Every structure is written in C-alpha cells, then in structure tokens.
CSV table of C-alpha atoms in Angstrom, one decimal:
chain,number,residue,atom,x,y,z
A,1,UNK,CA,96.9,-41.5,110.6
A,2,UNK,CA,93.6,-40.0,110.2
A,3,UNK,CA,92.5,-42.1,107.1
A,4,UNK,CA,93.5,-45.4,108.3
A,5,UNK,CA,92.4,-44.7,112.5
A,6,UNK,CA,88.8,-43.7,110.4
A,7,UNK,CA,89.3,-46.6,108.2
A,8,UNK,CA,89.4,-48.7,111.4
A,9,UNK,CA,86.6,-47.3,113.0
A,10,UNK,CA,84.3,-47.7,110.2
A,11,UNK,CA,85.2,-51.5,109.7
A,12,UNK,CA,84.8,-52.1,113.4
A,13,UNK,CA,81.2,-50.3,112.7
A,14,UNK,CA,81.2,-52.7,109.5
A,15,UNK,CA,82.0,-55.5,111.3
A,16,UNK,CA,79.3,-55.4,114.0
A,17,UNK,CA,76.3,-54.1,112.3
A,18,UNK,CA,76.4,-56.7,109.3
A,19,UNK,CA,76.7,-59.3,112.1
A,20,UNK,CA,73.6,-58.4,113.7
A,21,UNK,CA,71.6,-56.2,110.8
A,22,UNK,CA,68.4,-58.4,110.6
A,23,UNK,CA,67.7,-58.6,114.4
A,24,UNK,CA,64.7,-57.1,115.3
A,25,UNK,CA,66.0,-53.7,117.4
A,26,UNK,CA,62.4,-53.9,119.1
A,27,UNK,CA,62.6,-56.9,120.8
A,28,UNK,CA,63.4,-57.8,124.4
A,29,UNK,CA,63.8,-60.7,126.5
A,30,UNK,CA,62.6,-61.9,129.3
A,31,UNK,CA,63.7,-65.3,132.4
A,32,UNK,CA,63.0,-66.0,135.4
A,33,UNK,CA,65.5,-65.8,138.7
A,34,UNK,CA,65.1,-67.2,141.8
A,35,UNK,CA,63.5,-64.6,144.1
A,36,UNK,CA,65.7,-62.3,146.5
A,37,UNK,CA,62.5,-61.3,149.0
A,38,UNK,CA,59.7,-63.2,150.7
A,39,UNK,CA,56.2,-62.5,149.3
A,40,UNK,CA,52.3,-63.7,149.8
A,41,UNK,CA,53.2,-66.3,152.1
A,42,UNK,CA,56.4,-67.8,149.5
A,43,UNK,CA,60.2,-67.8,151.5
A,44,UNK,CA,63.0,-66.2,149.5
A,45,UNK,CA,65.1,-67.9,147.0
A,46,UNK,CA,61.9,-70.0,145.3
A,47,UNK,CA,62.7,-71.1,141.8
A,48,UNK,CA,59.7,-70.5,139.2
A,49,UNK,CA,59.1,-70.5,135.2
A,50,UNK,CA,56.8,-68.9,133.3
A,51,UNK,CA,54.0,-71.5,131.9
A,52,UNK,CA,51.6,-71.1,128.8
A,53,UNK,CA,48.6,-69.4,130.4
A,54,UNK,CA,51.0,-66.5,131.0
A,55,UNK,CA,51.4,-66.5,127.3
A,56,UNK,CA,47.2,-65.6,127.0
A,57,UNK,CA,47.5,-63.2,129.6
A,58,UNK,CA,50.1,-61.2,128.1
A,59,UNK,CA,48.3,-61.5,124.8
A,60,UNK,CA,45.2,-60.0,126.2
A,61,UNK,CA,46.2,-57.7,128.8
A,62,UNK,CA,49.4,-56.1,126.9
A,63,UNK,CA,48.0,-54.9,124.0
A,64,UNK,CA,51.6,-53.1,123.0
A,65,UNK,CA,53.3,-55.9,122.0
A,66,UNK,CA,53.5,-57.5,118.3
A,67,UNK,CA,55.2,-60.5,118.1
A,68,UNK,CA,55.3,-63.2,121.2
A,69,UNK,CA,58.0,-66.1,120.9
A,70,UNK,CA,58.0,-68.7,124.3
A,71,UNK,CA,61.3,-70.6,124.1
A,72,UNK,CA,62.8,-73.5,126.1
A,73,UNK,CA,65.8,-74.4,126.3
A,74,UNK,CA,66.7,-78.2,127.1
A,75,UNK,CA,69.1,-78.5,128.9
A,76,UNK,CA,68.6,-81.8,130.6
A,77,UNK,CA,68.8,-83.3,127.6
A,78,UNK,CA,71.7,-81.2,125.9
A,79,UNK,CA,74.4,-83.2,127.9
A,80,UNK,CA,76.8,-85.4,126.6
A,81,UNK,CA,76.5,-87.4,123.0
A,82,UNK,CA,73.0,-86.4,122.8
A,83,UNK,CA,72.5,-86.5,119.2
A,84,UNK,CA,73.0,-89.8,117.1
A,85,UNK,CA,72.5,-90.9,113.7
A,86,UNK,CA,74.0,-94.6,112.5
A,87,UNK,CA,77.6,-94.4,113.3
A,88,UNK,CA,77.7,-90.6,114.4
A,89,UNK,CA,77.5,-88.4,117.3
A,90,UNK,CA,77.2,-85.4,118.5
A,91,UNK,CA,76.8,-82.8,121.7
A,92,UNK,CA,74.2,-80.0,120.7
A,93,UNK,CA,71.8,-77.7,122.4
A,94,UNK,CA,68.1,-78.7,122.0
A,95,UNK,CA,65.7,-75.7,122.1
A,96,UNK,CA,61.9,-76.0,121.8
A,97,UNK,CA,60.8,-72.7,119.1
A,98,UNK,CA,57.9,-71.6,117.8
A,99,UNK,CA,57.2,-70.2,114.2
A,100,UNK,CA,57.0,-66.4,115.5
A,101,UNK,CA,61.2,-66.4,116.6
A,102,UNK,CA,62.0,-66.0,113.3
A,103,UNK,CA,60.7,-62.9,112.6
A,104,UNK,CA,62.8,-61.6,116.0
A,105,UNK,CA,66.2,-63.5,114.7
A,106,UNK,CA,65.3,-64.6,111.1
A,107,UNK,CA,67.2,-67.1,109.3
A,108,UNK,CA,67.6,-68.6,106.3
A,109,UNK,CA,67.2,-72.2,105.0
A,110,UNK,CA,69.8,-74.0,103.2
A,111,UNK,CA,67.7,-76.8,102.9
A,112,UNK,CA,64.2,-77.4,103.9
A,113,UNK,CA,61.6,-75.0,105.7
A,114,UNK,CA,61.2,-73.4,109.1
A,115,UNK,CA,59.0,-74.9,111.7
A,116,UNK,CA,55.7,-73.9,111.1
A,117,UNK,CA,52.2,-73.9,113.5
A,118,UNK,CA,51.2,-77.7,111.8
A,119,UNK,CA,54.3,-79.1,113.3
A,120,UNK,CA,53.1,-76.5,116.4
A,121,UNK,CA,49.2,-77.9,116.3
A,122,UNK,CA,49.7,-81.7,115.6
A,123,UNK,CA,53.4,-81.8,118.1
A,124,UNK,CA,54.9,-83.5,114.9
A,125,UNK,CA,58.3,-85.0,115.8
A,126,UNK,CA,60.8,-82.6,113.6
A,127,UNK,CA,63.5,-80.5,113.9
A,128,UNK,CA,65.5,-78.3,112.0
A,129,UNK,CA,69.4,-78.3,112.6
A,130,UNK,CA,72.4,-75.2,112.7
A,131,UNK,CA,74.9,-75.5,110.3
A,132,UNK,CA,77.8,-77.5,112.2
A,133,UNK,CA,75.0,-79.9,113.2
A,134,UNK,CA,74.5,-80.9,110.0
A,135,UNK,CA,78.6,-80.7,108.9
A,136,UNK,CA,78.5,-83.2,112.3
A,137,UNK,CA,75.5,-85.8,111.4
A,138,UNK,CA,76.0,-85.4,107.6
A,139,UNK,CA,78.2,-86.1,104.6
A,140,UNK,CA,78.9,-83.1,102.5
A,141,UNK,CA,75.9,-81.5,100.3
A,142,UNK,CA,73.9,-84.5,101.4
A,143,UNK,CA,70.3,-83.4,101.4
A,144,UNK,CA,69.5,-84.2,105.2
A,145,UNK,CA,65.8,-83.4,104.7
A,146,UNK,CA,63.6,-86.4,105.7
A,147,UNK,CA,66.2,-88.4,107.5
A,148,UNK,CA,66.0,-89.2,111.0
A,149,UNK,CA,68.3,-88.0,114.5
A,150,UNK,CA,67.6,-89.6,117.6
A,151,UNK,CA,67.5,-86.9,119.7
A,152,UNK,CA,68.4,-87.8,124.0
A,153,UNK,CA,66.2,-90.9,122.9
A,154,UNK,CA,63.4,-89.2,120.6
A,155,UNK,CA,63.7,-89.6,116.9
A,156,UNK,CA,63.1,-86.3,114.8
A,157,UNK,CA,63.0,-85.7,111.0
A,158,UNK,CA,65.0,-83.7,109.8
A,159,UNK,CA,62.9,-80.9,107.7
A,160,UNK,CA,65.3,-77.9,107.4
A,161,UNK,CA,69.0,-76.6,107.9
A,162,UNK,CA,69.1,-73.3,109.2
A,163,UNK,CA,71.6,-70.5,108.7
A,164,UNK,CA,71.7,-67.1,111.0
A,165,UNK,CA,71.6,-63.5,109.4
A,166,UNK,CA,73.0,-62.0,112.7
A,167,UNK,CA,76.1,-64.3,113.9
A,168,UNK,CA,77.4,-62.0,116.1
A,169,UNK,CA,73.8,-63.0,118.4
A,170,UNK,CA,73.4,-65.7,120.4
A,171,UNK,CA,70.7,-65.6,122.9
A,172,UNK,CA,71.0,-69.3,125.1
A,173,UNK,CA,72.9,-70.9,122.7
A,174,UNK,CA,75.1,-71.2,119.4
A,175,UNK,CA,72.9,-71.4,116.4
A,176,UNK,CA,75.1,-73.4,114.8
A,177,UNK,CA,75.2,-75.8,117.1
A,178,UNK,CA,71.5,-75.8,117.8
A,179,UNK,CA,68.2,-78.2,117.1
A,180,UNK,CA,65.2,-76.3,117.5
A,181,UNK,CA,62.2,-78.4,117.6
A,182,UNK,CA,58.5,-77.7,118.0
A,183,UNK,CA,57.7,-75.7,121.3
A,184,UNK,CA,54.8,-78.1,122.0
A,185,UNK,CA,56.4,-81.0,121.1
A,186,UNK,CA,59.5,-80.5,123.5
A,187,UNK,CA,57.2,-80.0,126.0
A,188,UNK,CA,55.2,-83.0,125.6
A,189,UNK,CA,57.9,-85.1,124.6
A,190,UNK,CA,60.9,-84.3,127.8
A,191,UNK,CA,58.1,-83.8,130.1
A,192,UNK,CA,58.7,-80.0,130.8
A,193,UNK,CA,54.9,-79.3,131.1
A,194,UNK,CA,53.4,-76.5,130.3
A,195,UNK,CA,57.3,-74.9,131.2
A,196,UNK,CA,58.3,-72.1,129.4
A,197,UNK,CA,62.5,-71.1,130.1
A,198,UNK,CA,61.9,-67.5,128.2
A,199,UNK,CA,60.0,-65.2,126.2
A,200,UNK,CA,61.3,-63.4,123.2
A,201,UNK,CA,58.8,-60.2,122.1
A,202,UNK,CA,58.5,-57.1,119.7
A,203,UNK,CA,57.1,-54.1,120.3
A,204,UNK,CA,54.6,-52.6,118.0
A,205,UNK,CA,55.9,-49.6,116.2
A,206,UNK,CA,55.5,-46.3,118.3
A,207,UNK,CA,55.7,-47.8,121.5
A,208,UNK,CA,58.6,-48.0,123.7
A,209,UNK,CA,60.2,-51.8,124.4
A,210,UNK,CA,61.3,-50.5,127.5
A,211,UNK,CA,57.6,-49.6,128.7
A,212,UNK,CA,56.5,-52.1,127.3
A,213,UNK,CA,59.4,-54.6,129.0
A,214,UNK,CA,58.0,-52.8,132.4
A,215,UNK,CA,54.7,-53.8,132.1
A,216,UNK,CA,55.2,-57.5,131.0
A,217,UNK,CA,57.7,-58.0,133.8
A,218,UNK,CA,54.8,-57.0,136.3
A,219,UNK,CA,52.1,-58.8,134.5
A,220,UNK,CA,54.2,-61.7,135.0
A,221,UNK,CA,55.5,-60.7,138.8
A,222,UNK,CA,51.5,-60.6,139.8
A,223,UNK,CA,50.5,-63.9,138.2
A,224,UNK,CA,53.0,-66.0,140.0
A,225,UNK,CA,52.9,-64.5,143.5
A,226,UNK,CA,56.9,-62.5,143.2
A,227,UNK,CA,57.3,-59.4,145.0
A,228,UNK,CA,56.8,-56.3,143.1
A,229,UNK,CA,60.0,-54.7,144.3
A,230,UNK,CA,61.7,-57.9,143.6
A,231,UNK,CA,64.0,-57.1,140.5
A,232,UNK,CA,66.7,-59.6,140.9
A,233,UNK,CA,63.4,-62.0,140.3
A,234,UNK,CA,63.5,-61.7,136.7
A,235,UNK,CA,66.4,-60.8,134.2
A,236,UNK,CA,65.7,-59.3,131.0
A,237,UNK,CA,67.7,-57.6,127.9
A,238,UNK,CA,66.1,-54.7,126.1
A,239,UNK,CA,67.5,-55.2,122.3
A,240,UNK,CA,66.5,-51.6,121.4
A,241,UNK,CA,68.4,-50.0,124.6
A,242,UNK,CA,71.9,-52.3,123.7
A,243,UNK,CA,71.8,-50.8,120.1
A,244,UNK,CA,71.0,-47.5,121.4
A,245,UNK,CA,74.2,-47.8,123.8
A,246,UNK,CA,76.3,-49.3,120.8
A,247,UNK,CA,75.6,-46.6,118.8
A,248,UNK,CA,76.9,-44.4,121.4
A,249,UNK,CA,80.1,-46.6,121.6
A,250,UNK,CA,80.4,-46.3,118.3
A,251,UNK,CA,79.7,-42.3,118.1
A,252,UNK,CA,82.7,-42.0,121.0
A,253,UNK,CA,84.9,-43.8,119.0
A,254,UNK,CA,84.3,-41.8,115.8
A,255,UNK,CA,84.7,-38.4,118.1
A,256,UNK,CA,88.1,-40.1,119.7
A,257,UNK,CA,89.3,-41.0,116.5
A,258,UNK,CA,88.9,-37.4,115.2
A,259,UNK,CA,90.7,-35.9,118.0
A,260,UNK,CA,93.5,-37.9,117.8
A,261,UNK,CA,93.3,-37.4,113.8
A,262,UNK,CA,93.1,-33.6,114.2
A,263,UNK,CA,96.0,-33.3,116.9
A,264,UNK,CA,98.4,-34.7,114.7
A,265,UNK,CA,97.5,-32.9,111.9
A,266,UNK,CA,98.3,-29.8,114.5
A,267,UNK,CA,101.4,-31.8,115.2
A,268,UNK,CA,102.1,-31.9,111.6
A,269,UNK,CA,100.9,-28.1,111.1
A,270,UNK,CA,103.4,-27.0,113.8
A,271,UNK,CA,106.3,-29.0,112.0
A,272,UNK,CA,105.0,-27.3,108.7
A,273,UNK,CA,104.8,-23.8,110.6
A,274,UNK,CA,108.9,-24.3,111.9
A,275,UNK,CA,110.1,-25.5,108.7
A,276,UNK,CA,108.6,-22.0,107.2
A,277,UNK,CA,110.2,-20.2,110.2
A,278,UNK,CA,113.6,-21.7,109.3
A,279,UNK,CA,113.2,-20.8,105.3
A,280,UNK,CA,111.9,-17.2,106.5
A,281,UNK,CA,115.3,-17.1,108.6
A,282,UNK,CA,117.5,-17.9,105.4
A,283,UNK,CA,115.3,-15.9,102.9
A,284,UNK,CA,115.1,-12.8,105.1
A,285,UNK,CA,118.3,-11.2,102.4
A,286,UNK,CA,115.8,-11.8,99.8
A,287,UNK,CA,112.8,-10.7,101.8
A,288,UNK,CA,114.8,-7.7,102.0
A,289,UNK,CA,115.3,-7.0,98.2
A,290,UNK,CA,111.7,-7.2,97.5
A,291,UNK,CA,110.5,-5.0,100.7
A,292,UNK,CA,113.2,-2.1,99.2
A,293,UNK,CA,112.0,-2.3,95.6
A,294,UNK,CA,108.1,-2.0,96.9
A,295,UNK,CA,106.7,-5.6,97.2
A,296,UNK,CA,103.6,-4.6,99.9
A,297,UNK,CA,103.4,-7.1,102.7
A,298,UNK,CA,100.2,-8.6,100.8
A,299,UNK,CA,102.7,-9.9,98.7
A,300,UNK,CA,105.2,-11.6,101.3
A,301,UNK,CA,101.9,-13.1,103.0
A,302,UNK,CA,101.2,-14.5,99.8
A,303,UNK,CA,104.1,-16.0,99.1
A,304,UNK,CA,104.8,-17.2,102.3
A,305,UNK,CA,101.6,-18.9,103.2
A,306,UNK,CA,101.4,-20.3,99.7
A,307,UNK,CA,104.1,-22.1,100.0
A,308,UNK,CA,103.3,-23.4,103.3
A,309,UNK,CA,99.7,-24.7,102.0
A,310,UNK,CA,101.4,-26.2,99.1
A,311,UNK,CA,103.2,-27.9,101.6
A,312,UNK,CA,100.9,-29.9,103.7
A,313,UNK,CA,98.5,-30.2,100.9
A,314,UNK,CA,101.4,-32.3,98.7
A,315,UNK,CA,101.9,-34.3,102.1
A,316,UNK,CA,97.9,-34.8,102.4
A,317,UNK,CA,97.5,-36.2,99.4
A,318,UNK,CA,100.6,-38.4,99.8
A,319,UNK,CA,99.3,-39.1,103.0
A,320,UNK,CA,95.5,-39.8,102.0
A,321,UNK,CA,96.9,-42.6,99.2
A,322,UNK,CA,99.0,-44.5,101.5
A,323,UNK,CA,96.2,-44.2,104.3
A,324,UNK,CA,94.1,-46.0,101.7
A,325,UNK,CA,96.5,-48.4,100.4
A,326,UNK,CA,96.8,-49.7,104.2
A,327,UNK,CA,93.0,-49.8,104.0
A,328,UNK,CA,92.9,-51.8,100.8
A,329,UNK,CA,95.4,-54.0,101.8
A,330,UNK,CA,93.3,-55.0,104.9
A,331,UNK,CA,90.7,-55.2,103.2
A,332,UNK,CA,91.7,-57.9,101.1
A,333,UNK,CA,93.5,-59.6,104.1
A,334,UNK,CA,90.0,-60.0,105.8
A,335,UNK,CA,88.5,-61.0,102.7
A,336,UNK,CA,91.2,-64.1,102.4
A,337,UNK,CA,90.6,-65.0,105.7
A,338,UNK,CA,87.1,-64.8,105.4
A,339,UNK,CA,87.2,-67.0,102.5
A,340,UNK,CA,89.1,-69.6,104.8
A,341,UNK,CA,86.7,-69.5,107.3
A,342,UNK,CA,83.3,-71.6,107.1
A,343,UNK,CA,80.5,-69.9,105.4
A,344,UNK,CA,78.5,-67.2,107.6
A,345,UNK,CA,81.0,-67.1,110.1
A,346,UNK,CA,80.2,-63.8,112.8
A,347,UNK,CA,82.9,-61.2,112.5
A,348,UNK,CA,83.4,-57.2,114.7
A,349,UNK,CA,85.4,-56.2,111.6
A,350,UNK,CA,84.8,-55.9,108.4
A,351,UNK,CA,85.3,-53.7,105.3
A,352,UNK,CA,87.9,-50.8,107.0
A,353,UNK,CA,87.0,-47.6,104.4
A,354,UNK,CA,86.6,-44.0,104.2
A,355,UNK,CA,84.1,-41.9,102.4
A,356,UNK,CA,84.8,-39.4,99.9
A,357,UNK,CA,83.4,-36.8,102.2
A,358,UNK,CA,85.6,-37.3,105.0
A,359,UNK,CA,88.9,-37.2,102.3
A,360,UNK,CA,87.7,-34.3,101.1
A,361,UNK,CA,87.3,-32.9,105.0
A,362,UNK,CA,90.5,-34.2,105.6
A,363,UNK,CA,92.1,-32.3,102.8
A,364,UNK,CA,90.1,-29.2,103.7
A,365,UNK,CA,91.6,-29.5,107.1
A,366,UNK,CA,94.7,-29.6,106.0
A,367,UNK,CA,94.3,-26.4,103.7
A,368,UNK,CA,93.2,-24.8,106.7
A,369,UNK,CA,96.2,-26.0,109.2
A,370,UNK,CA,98.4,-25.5,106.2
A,371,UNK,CA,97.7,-21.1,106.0
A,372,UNK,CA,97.5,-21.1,110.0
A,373,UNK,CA,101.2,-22.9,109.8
A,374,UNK,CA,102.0,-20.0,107.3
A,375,UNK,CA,100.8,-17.2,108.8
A,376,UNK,CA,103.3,-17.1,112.2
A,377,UNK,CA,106.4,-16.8,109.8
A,378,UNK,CA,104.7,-14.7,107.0
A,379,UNK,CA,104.3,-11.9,110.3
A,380,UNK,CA,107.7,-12.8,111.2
A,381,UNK,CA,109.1,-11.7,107.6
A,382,UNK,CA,107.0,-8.4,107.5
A,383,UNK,CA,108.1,-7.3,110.5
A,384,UNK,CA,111.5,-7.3,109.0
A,385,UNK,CA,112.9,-3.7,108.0
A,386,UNK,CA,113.8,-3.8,104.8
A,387,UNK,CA,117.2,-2.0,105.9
A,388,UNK,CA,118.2,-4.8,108.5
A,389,UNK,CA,117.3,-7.5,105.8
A,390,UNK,CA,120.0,-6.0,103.3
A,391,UNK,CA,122.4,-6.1,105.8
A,392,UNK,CA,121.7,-9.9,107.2
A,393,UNK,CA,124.3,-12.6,106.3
C-alpha cells in the first residue's frame, strides 16, 4: 500500500509539473474590474481598461520588472463561425500578442515562426494558429505557412503553428484553439484603440512578484482615477504564489500518504507481533527445554525476534514487487492512452514511480516494525520458568 499510494503521489506530482514546467514561476497577471467605490468625482461600478501609455509608465516608474507582455483578448469578434478559409469554418478565440509573451508561456513552432516586433512595428496582417486550428482550417501535414484565414472579416497570413510547453495553463483562452495576431494590429484593425484587456509580467530575479504585483496595481489605480482601497477594482494572479501553494499541496499529500503508509505497516507489525505470540504459546515446551539446559534469554530474544524480522522482511519484499508491478502496469496504461490521445495533450498524472531511496526506507521501516513486533513475545517467552514450560501441554 505504501509503494503504490507513493507511486500515486509522485505521478500526480508528475503529472502536473510537466504540464506546466516551462511557465515562467515569476510572472503575474493583471485586468481590470469594474469599480466597487466612488472616487475623484467617478460613481461606483465604472468599467475601465488599461491603455498603452500605462505600458511607458510602468516601464519607467517600476524598475523591478523584466519582461512586460499587454494582451487583448477579442472577444467581439470570437463569436460564432469566425474563422473561414474556402469551404471551412471555424469558432476560435482571437487574441492580439506581442513578441515578449513567449518568454512568460513559451511555445514551440511546428511550422513557421513566432510573431516578432516587424509584424509589431509595420501592423502586418498575420497570425499564427494553436494546433486544433490548424487540424480545423487544414488538411493533414499541409504546410499552412503563407496561406490566408479570414479572420471576423480581416484576412491574415498564416506564418506559424504554435504548440504549448505547459498544457495544463490556460490564461483567457485554449491555446489550441487560439489565433494570436499582432498586438498593434488587433488594435488598429477591430478598432479597440489604444485598449489593452491584460498585462502579463516577470519579475527580475531577487525581487518579489508579489511586491512587485503591489506596486503595479497602484501605479495603475493612480493613473486612471480608482480608489486606492478599491481591491475588487482589479483582479490579478500571482504565478509564483500558486506554485508556492501547490507545492504545499503537494508536500501534504506526500506527508498524508506516509501516514497512512506507516499505519498499516503498524497494522501489519501488530499482525506480525500476534502471530509470534501464538507460536510463543505452542513453543513454550520447547522454550522450556532450552531455558533448563542453559540457553540465556539473549538467545530466546534472538531467536524470537529473528524470526519475526524474517517475517515482515519476506512479506516487504513480496510486497515492494507487486507495489511496483501495479506501478508498471499503470504506467504503461497511461502511456497507451496517451498515445491515443492528440499530440501535447495536458495531463495531472503521469509516470506513477518510486525512488530507490524510498524502497530502501520502506524496507528499513519494516526491519524496524519487524524487531518491535518481536520483542512483546520474545519478553513473553523469557518470563517463562523453565519449570512451568516442562510441564505445559
């Protein structure tokens, strides 16, 4: 029970860290809310955005942070068959990204390139698609790059297909079943202005994203008139705090999984510890014999406790080889339904396994349980009189 509930708790560990293993832990996020209190002459409940000049502000005045990544997210024009190319169509989430978001969620490129600052500075007309847009708009290993999707009206070149390191993330939308275009051209092109929905940042190393989260947020609060005190104004997530509190999670499951572990192999240790009781019981004649010919108590101990390590240490090792058999077994089973899956698919369990330090712990604990099993009927038998064992039947 102890391999296998550990075996469990390492592929659920697995499972979620490979899914999100290339996101930068420093980053935060940051949106707007309507406001909850009056302020400067604005009522309650006014709706705002962010806008570019913010993004020169924060440059200037917040010295702290390393990478800055403004986002919008269309969705005015992600409604209905929004995407169309000759005969097909599709419903996908259009977001306006700059070069800079990959290095908070990097991708890779199955075909093509990223969006770079050109397509930022000149507000070219291209887009790079997720994976299930282009299985959608695309026949299979057709090299999409340089064709054309009209786009809620717009035509876009096609000049990369994206795939995400960290499927398990999804901040405003499925990747998969995401365009990104230029930042500058979505703006330009929909009419959004100088709008910006989000803002995606890094802290530089040393500082804290949570500090640093504070002092944007306030920045931001003072340049568009929101109350100080106003924190249902803005909603944010701090990327380094979630890890921080999943690597909790995942530390109480480990200390849950041990206890449960370690109470059965008490459980087991005071099955071991009656079964010696009952062979004490139907030994104590032969006890007996070897007390009245001089075996000292040492010797009794010995055997007795010997026995009773042998014991538990046969079933651990029996125990630890079908523990990971189960393991193995599930691991493969993953694997085949992995393989059945499409490519990059996000998973919270992966690769259920144990260390060779924790069998070895495991069989050290069971040692250890196996002489304190032994030890309650080894006293029993010494305090035998060698007299009374003779006569026992």
């Amino acid at each position: 029970m102890l391999v296998v509930m550990t075996g469990a708790g390492n592929g659920l560990v697995n499972g979620i860290t490979e899914g999100i293993k290339d996101f930068a832990t420093n980053s935060a996020f940051i949106w707007t809310n309507r406001t909850t209190k009056p302020y400067n002459g604005f009522k309650q409940g006014r709706s705002w955005d962010f806008t570019n000049k913010d993004m020169d502000i924060i440059r200037r005045e917040i010295p702290e942070i390393e990478v800055l990544a403004p986002k919008l997210q269309g969705w005015n024009v992600s409604q209905g068959e929004n995407v169309i190319r000759g005969l097909k169509s599709g419903s996908f989430t259009v977001n306006g990204d700059v070069p800079e978001y990959n290095f908070i969620d990097p991708c890779d490129m199955v075909y093509g390139r990223f969006l770079n600052q050109l397509d930022m500075k000149q507000r070219r007309k291209v887009c790079i698609i997720g994976e299930r847009v282009y299985e959608v708009m695309f026949d299979k290993d057709e090299n999409p790059v340089g064709k054309y999707l009209k786009v809620s009206g717009v035509w876009f070149q096609v000049v990369g297909v994206f795939k995400s390191r960290n499927p398990n993330i999804n901040i405003g939308s499925n990747k998969k079943e995401s365009i990104y275009v230029p930042f500058t051209t979505m703006q330009q092109v929909y009419n959004y202005g100088e709008m910006v929905h989000f803002f995606g940042f890094t802290a530089k190393k040393g500082y804290s994203v949570e500090a640093t989260s504070e002092k944007v947020m306030k920045l931001l609060k003072k340049n568009h008139y929101v109350a100080p005190d106003d924190d249902d104004a803005m909603g944010h997530i701090n990327v380094e705090e979630q890890v921080k509190t999943m690597s909790y999670v995942f530390i109480g499951i480990n200390l849950l999984i041990w206890i449960v572990g370690i109470g059965t192999l008490i459980a087991g240790a005071v099955g071991v510890s009656n079964i010696m009781l009952v062979i004490v019981r139907e030994r104590t004649k032969e006890i007996g014999v070897q007390r009245a010919i001089g075996a000292r108590p040492s010797i009794i101990v010995g055997q007795i406790i010997s026995e009773s390590v042998f014991l538990t240490t046969l079933a651990g090792f029996i125990g630890l080889a079908l523990g990971t058999l189960v393991l193995h077994l599930v691991d493969i089973g993953l694997e085949y339904a992995k393989a059945s899956q499409p490519p990059n698919e996000g998973t919270f369990f992966a690769h259920p396994e144990i260390g060779v330090f924790l069998a070895l712990t495991s069989l050290g604990i069971l040692i250890i349980t196996g002489i304190i099993a032994g030890l309650i009927p080894a006293r029993k038998a010494i305090r035998i009189k060698p007299i009374d064992a003779l006569r026992h039947e």
